[in-house]
PDB file of C-alpha atoms in Angstrom:
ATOM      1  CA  UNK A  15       6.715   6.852  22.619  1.00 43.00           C
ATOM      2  CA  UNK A  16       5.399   4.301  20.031  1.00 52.00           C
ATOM      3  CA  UNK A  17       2.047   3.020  19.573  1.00 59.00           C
ATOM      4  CA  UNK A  18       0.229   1.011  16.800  1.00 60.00           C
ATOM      5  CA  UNK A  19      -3.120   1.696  15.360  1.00 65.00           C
ATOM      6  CA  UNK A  20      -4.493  -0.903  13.696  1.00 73.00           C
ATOM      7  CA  UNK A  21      -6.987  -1.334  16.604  1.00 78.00           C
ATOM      8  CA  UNK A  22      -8.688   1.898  15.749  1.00 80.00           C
ATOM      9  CA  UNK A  23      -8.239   1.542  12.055  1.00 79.00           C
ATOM     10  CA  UNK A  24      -9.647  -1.460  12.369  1.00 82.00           C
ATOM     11  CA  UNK A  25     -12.797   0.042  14.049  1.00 82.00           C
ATOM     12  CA  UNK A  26     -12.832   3.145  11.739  1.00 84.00           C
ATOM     13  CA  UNK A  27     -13.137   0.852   8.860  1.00 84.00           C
ATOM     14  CA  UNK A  28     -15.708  -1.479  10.399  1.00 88.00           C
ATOM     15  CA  UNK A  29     -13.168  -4.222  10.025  1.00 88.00           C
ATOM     16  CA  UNK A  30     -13.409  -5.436  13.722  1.00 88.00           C
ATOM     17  CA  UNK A  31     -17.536  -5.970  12.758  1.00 92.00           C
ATOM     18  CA  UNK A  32     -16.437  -8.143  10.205  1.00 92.00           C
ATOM     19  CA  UNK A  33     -13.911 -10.174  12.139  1.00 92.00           C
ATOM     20  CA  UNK A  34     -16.475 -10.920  15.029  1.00 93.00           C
ATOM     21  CA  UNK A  35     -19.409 -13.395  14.943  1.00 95.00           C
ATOM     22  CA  UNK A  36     -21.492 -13.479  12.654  1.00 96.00           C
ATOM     23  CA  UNK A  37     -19.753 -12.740  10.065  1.00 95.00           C
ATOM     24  CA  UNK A  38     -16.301 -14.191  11.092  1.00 94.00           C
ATOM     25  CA  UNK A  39     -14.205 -13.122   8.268  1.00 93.00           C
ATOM     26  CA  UNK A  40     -10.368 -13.434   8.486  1.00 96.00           C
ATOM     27  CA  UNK A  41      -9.237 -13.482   5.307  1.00 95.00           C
ATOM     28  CA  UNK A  42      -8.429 -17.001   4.766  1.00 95.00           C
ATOM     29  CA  UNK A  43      -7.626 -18.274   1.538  1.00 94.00           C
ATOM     30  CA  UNK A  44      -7.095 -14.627   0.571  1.00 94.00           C
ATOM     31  CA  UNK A  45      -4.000 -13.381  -1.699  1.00 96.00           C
ATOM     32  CA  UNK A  46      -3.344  -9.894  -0.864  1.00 97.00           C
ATOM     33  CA  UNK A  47      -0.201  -7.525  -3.000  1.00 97.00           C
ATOM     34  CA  UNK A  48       2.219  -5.091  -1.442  1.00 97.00           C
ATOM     35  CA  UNK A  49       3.926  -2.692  -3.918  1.00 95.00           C
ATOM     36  CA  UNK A  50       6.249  -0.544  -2.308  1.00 94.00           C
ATOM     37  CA  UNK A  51      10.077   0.657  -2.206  1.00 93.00           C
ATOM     38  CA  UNK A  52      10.921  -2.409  -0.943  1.00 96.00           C
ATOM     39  CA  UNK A  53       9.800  -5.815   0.725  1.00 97.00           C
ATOM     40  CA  UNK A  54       7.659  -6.522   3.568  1.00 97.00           C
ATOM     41  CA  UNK A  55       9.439  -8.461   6.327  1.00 97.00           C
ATOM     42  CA  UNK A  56       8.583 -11.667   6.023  1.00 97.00           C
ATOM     43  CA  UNK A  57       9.961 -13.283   9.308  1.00 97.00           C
ATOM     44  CA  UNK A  58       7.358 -10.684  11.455  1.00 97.00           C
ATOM     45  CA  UNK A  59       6.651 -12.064  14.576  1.00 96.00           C
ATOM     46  CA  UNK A  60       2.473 -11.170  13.317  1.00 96.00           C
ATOM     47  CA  UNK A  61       2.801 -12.677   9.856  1.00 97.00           C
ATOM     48  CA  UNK A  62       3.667 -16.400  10.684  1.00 96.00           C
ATOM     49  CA  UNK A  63       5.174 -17.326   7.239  1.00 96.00           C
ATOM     50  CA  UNK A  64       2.279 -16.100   5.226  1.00 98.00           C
ATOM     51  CA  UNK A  65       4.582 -12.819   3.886  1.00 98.00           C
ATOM     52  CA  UNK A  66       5.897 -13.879   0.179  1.00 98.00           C
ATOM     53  CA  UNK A  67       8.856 -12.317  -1.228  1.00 98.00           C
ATOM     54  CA  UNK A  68       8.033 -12.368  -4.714  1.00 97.00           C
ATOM     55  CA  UNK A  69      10.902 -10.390  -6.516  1.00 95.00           C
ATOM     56  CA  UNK A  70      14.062 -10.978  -4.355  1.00 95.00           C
ATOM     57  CA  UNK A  71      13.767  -6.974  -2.445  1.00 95.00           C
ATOM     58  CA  UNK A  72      14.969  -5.997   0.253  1.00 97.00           C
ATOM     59  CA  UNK A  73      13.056  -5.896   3.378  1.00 97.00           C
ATOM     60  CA  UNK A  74      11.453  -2.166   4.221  1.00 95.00           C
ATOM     61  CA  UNK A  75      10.054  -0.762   7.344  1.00 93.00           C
ATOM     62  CA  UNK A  76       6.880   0.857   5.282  1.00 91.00           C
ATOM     63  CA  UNK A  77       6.051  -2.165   3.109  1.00 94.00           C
ATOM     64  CA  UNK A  78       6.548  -4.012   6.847  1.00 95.00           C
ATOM     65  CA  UNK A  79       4.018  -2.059   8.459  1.00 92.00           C
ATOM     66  CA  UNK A  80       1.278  -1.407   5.166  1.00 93.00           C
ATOM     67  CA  UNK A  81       1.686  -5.224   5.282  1.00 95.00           C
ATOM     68  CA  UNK A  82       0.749  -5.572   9.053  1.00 94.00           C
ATOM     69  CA  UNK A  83      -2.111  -3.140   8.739  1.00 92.00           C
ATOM     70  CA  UNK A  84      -3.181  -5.981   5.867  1.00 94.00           C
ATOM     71  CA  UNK A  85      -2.693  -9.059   7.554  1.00 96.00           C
ATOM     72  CA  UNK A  86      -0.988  -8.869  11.274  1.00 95.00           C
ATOM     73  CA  UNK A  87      -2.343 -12.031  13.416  1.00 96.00           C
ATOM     74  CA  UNK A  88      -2.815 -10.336  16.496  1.00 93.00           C
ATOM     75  CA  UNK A  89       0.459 -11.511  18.526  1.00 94.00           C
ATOM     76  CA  UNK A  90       0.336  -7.900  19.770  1.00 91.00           C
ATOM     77  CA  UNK A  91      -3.614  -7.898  20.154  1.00 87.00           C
ATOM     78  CA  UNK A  92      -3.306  -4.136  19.544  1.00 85.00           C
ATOM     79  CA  UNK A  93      -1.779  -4.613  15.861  1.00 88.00           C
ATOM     80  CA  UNK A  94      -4.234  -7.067  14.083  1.00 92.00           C
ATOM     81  CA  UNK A  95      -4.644  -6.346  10.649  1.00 92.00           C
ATOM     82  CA  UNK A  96      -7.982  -6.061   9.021  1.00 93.00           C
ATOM     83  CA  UNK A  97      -7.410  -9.615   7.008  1.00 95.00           C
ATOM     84  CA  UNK A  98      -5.576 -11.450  10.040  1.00 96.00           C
ATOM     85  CA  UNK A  99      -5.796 -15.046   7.882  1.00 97.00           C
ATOM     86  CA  UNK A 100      -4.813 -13.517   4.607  1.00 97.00           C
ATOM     87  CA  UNK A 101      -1.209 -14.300   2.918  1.00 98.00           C
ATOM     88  CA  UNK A 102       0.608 -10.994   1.241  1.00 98.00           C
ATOM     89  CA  UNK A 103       2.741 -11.235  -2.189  1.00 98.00           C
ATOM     90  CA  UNK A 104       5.296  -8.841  -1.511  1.00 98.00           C
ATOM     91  CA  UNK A 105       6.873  -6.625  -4.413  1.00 97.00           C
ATOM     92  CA  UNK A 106       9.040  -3.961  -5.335  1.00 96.00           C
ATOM     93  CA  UNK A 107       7.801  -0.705  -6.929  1.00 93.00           C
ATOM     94  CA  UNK A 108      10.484  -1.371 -10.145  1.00 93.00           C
ATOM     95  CA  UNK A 109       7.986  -3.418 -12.232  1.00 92.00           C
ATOM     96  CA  UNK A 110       4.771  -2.649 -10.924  1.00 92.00           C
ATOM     97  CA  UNK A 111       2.750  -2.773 -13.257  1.00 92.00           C
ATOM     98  CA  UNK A 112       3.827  -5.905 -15.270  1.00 94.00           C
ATOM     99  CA  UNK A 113       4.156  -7.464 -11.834  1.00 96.00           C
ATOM    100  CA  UNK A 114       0.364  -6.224 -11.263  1.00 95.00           C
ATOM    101  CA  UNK A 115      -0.555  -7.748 -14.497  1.00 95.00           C
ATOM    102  CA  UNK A 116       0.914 -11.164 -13.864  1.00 96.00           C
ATOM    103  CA  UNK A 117      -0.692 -11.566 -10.567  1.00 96.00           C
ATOM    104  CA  UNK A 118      -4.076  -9.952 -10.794  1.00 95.00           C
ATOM    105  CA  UNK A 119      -7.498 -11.506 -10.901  1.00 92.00           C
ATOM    106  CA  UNK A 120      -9.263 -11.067 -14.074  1.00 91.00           C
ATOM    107  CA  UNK A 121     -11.850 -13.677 -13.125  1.00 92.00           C
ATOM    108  CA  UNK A 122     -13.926 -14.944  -9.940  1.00 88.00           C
ATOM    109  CA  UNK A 123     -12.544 -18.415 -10.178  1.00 90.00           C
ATOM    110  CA  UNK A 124      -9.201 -17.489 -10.139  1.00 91.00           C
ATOM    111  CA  UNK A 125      -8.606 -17.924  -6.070  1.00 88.00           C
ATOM    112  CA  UNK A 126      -4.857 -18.492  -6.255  1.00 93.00           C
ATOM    113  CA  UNK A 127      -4.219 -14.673  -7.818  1.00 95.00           C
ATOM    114  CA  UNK A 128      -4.191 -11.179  -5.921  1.00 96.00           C
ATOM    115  CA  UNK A 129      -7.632  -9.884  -5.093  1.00 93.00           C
ATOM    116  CA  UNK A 130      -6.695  -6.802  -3.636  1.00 94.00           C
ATOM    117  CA  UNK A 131      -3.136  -4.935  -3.833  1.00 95.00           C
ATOM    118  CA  UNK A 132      -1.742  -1.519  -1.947  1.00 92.00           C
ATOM    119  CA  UNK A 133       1.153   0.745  -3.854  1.00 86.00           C
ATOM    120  CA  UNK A 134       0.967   3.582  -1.387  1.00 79.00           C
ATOM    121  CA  UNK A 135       3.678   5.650  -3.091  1.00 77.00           C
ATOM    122  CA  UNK A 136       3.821   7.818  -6.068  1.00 74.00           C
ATOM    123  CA  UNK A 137       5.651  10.254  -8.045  1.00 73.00           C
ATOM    124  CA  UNK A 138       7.336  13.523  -5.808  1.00 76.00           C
ATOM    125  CA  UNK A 139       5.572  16.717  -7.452  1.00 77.00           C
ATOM    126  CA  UNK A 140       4.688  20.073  -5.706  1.00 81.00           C
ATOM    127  CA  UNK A 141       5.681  20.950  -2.410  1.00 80.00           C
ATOM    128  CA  UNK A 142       7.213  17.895  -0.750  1.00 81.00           C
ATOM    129  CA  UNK A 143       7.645  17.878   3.162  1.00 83.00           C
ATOM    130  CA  UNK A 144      11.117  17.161   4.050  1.00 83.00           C
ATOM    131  CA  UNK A 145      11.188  18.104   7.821  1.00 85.00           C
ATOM    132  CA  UNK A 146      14.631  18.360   8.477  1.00 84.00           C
ATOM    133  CA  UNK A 147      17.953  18.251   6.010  1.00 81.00           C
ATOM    134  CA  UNK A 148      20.996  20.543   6.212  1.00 86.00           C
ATOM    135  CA  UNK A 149      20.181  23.410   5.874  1.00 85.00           C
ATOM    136  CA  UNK A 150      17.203  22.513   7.511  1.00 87.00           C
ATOM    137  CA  UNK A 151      14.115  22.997   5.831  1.00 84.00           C
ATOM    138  CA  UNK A 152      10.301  22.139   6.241  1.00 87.00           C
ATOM    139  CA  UNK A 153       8.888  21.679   2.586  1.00 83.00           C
ATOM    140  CA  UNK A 154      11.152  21.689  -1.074  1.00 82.00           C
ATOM    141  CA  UNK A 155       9.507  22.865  -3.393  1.00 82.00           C
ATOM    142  CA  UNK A 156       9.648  20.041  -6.409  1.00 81.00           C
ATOM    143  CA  UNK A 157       6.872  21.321  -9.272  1.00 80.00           C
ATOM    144  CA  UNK A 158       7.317  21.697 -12.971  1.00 79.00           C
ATOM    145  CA  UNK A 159       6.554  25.712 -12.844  1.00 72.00           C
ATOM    146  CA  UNK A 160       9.523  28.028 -11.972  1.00 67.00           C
ATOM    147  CA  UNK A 161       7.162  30.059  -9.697  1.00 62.00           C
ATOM    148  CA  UNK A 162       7.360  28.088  -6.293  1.00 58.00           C
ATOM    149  CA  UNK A 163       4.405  29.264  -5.116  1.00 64.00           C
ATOM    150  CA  UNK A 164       1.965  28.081  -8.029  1.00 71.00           C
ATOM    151  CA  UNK A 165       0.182  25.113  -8.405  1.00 78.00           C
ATOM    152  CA  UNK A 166       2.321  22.096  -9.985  1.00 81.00           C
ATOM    153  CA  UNK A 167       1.286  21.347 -13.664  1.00 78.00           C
ATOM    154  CA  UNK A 168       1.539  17.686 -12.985  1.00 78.00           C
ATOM    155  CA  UNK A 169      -1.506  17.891  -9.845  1.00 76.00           C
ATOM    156  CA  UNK A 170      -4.274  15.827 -11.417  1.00 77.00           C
ATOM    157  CA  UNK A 171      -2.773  14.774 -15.076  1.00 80.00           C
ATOM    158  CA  UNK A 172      -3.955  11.982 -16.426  1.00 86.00           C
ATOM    159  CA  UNK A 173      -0.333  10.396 -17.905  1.00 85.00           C
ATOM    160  CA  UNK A 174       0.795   7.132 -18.856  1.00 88.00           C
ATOM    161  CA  UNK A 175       1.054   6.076 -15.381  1.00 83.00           C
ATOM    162  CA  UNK A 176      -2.711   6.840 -15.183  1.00 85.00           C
ATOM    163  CA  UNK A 177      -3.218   5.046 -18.246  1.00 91.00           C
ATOM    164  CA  UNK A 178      -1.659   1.781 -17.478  1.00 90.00           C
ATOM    165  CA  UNK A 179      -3.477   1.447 -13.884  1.00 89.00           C
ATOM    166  CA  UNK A 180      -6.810   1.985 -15.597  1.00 92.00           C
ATOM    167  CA  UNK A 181      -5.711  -0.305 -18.114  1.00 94.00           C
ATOM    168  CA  UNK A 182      -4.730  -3.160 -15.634  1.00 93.00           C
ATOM    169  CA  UNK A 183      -8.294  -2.653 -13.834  1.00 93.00           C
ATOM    170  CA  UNK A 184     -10.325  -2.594 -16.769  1.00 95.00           C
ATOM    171  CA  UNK A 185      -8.665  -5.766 -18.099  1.00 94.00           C
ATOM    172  CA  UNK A 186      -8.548  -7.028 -14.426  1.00 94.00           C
ATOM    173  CA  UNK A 187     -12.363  -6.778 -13.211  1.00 93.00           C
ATOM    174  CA  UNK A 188     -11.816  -8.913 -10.123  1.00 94.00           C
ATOM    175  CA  UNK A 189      -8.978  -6.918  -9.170  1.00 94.00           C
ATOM    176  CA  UNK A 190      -8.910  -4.376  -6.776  1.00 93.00           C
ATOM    177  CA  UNK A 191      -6.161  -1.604  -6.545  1.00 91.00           C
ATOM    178  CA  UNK A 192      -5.885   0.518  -3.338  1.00 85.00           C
ATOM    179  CA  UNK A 193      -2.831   2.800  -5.035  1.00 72.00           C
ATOM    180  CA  UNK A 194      -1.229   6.093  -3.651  1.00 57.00           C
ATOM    181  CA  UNK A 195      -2.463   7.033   0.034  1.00 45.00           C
ATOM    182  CA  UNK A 196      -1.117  11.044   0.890  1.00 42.00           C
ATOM    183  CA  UNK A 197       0.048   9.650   4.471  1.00 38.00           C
ATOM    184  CA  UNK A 198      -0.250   6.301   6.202  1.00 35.00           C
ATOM    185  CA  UNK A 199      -0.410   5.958  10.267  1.00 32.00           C
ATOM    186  CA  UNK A 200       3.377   5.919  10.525  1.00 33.00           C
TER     187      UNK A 200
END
């Protein structure tokens, strides 16, 4: 059995306070990003033509649903996103960062840029969970040290990849970057 969870997301976050009277906010007139492995469908039944394809990838379940939790209208009542006027720019992970760079906010008066993005991936280090696989295992074991059981080398570096994103939000200040999340409400 399937169920969303937006509704409770929603509530955890406080969004559903901000979407009711006084306060009224919806998102309208908002740009929001979507990095991801691929697209965001654009022809959702909850997104009513406000999902833009910006870089010609292919639609993706997970950008699909981190874009829902974003912006869903409410068709299923149950799945309304927190922003549920906003429009998504939708993105592949290839180019991130210039892509990032092109579209970001560096000042207030700059309303037709992105605001706020989500990348909710990152690199595979450590113990990964696999679940399944032939033979079937639960975890593979993916870290620079040739001791599996030891912490990977690479949990917490600061690299280039670090560099760059505090780069983009220093030179970005109205720009606000909701990257890597561990595990999403899938």
């Amino acid at each position: 059995y399937l169920i969303t969870h937006n509704l409770n997301a929603a509530i955890s976050t406080g969004a559903n306070i901000l979407q009711a009277s006084p306060y009224s906010l919806s998102g309208l007139n908002l740009i929001l990003g979507v990095w991801d492995g691929g697209s965001a469908r654009s022809t959702h039944q909850e997104f009513g033509g406000r999902v833009t394809v910006r870089d010609g990838a292919a639609a993706i379940d997970h950008a699909t649903h981190v874009a829902g939790t974003m912006i869903a209208a409410g068709v299923n009542t149950s799945a309304k996103g927190m922003a549920p006027s906003a429009r998504v720019d939708s993105y592949d992970w290839t180019s991130d960062k210039a892509e990032m760079s092109a579209a970001a906010a560096a000042a207030a008066t700059e309303t037709n840029r992105i605001l706020i993005s989500n990348h909710s991936y990152g690199y595979v280090a450590g113990w990964v969970y696999i679940g399944g696989g032939t033979p079937y295992r639960v975890y593979d074991w993916y870290g620079t040290n040739t001791a599996a059981n030891s912490a990977d080398a690479n949990f917490g570096m600061y690299n280039n990849y670090t560099r760059d994103s505090d780069s983009l939000a220093f030179s970005s200040p109205f720009y606000l970057m909701f990257p890597y999340a561990y595990r999403d409400w899938e």
